[in-house]
Short mmCIF file of C-alpha atoms and ligand atoms in Angstrom, two decimals:
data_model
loop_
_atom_site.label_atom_id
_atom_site.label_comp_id
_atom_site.label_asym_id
_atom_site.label_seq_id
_atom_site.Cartn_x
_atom_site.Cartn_y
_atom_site.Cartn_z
CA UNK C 108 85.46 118.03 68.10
CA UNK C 109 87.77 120.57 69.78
CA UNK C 110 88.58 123.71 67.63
CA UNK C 111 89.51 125.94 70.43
CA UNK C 112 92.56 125.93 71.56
CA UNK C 113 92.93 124.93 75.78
CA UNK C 114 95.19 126.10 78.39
CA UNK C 115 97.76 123.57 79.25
CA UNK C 116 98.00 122.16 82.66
CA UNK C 117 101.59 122.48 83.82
CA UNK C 118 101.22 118.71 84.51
CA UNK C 119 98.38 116.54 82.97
CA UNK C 120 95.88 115.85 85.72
CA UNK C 121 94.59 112.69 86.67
CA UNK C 122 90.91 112.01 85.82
CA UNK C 123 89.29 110.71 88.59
CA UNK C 124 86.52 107.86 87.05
CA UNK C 125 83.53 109.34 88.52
CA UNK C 126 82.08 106.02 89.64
CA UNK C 127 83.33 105.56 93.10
CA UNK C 128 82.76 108.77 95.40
CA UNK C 129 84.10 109.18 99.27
CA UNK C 130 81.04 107.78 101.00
CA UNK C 131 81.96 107.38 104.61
CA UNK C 132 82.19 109.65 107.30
CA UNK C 133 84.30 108.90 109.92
CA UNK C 134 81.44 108.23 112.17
CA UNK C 135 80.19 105.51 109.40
CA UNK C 136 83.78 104.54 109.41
CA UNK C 137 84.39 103.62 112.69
CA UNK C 138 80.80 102.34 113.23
CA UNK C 139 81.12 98.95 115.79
CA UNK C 140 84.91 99.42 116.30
CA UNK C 141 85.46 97.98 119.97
CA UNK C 142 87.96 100.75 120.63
CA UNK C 143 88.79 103.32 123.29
CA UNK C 144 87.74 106.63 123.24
CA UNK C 145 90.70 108.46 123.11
CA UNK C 146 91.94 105.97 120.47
CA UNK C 147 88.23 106.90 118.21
CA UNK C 148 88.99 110.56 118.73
CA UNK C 149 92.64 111.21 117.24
CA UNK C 150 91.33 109.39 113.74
CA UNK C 151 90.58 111.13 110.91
CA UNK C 152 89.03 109.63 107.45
CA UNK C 153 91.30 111.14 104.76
CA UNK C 154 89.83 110.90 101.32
CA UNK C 155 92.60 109.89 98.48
CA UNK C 156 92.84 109.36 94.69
CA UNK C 157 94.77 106.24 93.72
CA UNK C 158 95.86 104.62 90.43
CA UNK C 159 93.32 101.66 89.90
CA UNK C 160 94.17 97.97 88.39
CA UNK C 161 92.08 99.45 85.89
CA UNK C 162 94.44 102.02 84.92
CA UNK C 163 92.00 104.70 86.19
CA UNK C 164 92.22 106.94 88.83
CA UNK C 165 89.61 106.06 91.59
CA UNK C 166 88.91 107.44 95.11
CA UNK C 167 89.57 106.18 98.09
CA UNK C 168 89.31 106.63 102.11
CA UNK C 169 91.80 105.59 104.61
CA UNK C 170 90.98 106.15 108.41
CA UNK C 171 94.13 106.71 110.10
CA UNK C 172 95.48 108.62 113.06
CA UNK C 173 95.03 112.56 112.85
CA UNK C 174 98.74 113.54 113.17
CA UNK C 175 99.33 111.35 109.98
CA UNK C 176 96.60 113.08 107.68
CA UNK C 177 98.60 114.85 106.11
CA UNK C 178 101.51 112.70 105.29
CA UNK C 179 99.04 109.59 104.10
CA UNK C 180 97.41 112.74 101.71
CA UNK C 181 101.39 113.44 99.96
CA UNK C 182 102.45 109.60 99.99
CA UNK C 183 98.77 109.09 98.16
CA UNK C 184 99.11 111.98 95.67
CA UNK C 185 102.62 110.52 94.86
CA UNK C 186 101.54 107.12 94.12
CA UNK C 187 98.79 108.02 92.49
CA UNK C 188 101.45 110.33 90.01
CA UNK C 189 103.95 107.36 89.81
CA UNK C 190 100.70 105.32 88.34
CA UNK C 191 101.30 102.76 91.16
CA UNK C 192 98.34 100.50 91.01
CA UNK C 193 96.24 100.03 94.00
CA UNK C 194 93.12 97.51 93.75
CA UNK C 195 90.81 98.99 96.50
CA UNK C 196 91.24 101.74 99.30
CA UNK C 197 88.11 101.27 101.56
CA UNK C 198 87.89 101.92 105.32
CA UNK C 199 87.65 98.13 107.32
CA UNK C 200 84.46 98.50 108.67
CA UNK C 201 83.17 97.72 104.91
CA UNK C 202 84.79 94.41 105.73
CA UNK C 203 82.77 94.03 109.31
CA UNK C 204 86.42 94.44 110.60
CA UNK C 205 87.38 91.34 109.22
CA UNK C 206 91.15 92.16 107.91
CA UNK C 207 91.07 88.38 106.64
CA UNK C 208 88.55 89.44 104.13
CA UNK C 209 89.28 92.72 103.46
CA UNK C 210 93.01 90.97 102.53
CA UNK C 211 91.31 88.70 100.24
CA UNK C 212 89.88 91.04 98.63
CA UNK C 213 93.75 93.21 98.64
CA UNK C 214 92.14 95.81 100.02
CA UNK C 215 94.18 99.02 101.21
CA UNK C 216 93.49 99.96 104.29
CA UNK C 217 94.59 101.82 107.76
CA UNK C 218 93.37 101.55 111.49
CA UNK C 219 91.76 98.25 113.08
CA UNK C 220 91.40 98.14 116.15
CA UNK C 221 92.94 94.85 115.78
CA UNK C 222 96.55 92.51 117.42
CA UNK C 223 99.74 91.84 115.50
CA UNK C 224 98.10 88.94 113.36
CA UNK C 225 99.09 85.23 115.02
CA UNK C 226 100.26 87.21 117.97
CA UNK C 227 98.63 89.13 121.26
CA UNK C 228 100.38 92.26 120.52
CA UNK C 229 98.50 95.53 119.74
CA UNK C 230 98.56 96.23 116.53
CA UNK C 231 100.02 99.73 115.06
CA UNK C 232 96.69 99.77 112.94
CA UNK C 233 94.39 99.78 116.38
CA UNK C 234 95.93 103.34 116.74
CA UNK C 235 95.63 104.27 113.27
CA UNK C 236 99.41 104.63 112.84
CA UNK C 237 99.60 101.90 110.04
CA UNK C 238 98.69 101.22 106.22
CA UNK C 239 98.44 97.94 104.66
CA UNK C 240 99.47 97.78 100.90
CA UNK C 241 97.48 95.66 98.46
CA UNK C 242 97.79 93.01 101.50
CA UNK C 243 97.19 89.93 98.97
CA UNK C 244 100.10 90.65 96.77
CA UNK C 245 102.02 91.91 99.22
CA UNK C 246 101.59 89.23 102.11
CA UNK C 247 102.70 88.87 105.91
CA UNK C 248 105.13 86.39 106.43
CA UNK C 249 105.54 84.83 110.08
CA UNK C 250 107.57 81.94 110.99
CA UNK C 251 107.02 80.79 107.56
CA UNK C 252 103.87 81.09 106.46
CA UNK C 253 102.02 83.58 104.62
CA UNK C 254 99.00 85.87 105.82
CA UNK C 255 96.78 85.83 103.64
CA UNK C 256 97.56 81.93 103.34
CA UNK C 257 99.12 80.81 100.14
CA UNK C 258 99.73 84.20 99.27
CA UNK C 259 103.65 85.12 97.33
CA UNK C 260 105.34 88.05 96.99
CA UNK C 261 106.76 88.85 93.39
CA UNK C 262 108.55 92.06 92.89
CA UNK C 263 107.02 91.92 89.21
CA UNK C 264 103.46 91.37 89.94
CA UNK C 265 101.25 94.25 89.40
CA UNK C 266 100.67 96.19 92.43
CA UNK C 267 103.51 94.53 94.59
CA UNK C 268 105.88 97.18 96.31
CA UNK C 269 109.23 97.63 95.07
CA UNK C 270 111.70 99.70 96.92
CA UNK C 271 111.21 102.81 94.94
CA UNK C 272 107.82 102.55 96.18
CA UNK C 273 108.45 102.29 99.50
CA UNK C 274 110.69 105.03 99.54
CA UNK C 275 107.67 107.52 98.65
CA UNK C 276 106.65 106.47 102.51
CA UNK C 277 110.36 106.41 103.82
CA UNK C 278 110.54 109.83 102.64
CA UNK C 279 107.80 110.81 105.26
CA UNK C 280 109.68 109.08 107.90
CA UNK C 281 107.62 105.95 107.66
CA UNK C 282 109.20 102.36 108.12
CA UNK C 283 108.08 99.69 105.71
CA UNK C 284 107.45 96.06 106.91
CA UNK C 285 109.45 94.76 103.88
CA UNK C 286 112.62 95.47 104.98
CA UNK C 287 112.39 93.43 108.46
CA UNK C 288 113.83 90.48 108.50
CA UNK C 289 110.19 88.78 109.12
CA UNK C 290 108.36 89.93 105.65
CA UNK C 291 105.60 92.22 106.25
CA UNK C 292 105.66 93.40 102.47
CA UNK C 293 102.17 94.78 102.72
CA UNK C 294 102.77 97.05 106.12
CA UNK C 295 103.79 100.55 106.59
CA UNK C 296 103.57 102.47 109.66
CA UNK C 297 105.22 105.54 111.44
CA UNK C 298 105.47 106.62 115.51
CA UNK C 299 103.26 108.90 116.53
CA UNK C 300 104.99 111.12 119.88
CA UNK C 301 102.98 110.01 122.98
CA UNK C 302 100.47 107.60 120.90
CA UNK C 303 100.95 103.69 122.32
CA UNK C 304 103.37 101.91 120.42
CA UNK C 305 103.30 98.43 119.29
CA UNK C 306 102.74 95.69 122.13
CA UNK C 307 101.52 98.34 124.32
CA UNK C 308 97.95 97.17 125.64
CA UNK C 309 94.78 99.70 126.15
CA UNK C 310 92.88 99.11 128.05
CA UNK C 311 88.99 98.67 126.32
CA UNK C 312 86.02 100.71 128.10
ZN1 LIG B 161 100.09 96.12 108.71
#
């Protein structure tokens, strides 16, 4: 029972459901990464609120490059006000790196120290300059086939990004996979000045 009368919020805030805290740090979160070192030291863990299938807000962590901390922490607080639902947003290493499973599970998720998947080309995720979207709804598509397999994409599915969605990234001067003309609905990345681009090896230690 509430008799007293409350000050209004300009705009109602999102509860967060108390259940699932920020756990990692990014030590934890990089833990067993096979990675150089001055790859490891320009990440950051940034800790986001998201929209869950659940229809309740839940946090998250992304580990992604430092120069992109802030951007990934507006894009998330936008998606999280459009209501855009988001299964899971957990650093890989929860997956023991394994971006198979962590799309199986369409898990959200950031840097992987990890190739262009079905290629030898360095991934934009191994530098942490890269997000994957609820991956299993939103799948890879290369010379046919989808990654994860037998995966669609339907604009109406929950969860599956639409254009207006992607524009929250565009906005930030991020490039979505979706609108190459190989499908990468899942992928969103952005350049980083000086950081190694796509296809460029590092060396490992
Ligand atoms: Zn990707």
């Amino acid at each position: 029972m509430e008799s007293v009368p409350v000050k209004r919020a300009r705009a109602a805030p999102v509860r967060v459901y108390s259940k699932d805290k920020p756990h990692l740090s990014l030590k934890e979160a990089i833990a067993g990464a096979v990675c150089p070192l001055d790859i490891r030291q320009r990440l950051e863990i940034v800790n986001v609120e998201y929209w869950g299938f659940d229809a309740r807000a839940h946090k998250g962590q992304l580990v992604i490059h430092r120069d992109l901390a802030s951007d990934v922490r507006s894009i998330f607080a936008e998606l999280l006000q459009k209501r855009f639902p988001i299964q899971s947003i957990e650093p890989i290493v929860v997956y023991r790196w394994s971006d198979d499973e962590s799309m199986q599970e369409n898990n959200t998720s950031g840097f992987n120290y990890r190739n262009v998947l079905g290629t030898e080309r360095l991934s934009n995720h191994a530098t942490g300059c890269a997000i994957d979207v609820n991956p299993k709804i939103n799948p890879y598509f290369r010379n046919g086939a989808s990654m994860p397999p037998n995966a669609t994409y339907d604009v109406g599915r929950k969860g599956a990004i639409t254009p207006v969605i992607a524009q929250v990234f565009e906005r930030h001067g991020w490039r979505w996979g979706g609108r190459w003309r190989e499908k990468d609905w899942q992928h969103f990345d952005k350049t980083v000045q000086g950081e190694r681009k796509e296809g460029e090896h590092a060396s490992l230690p």
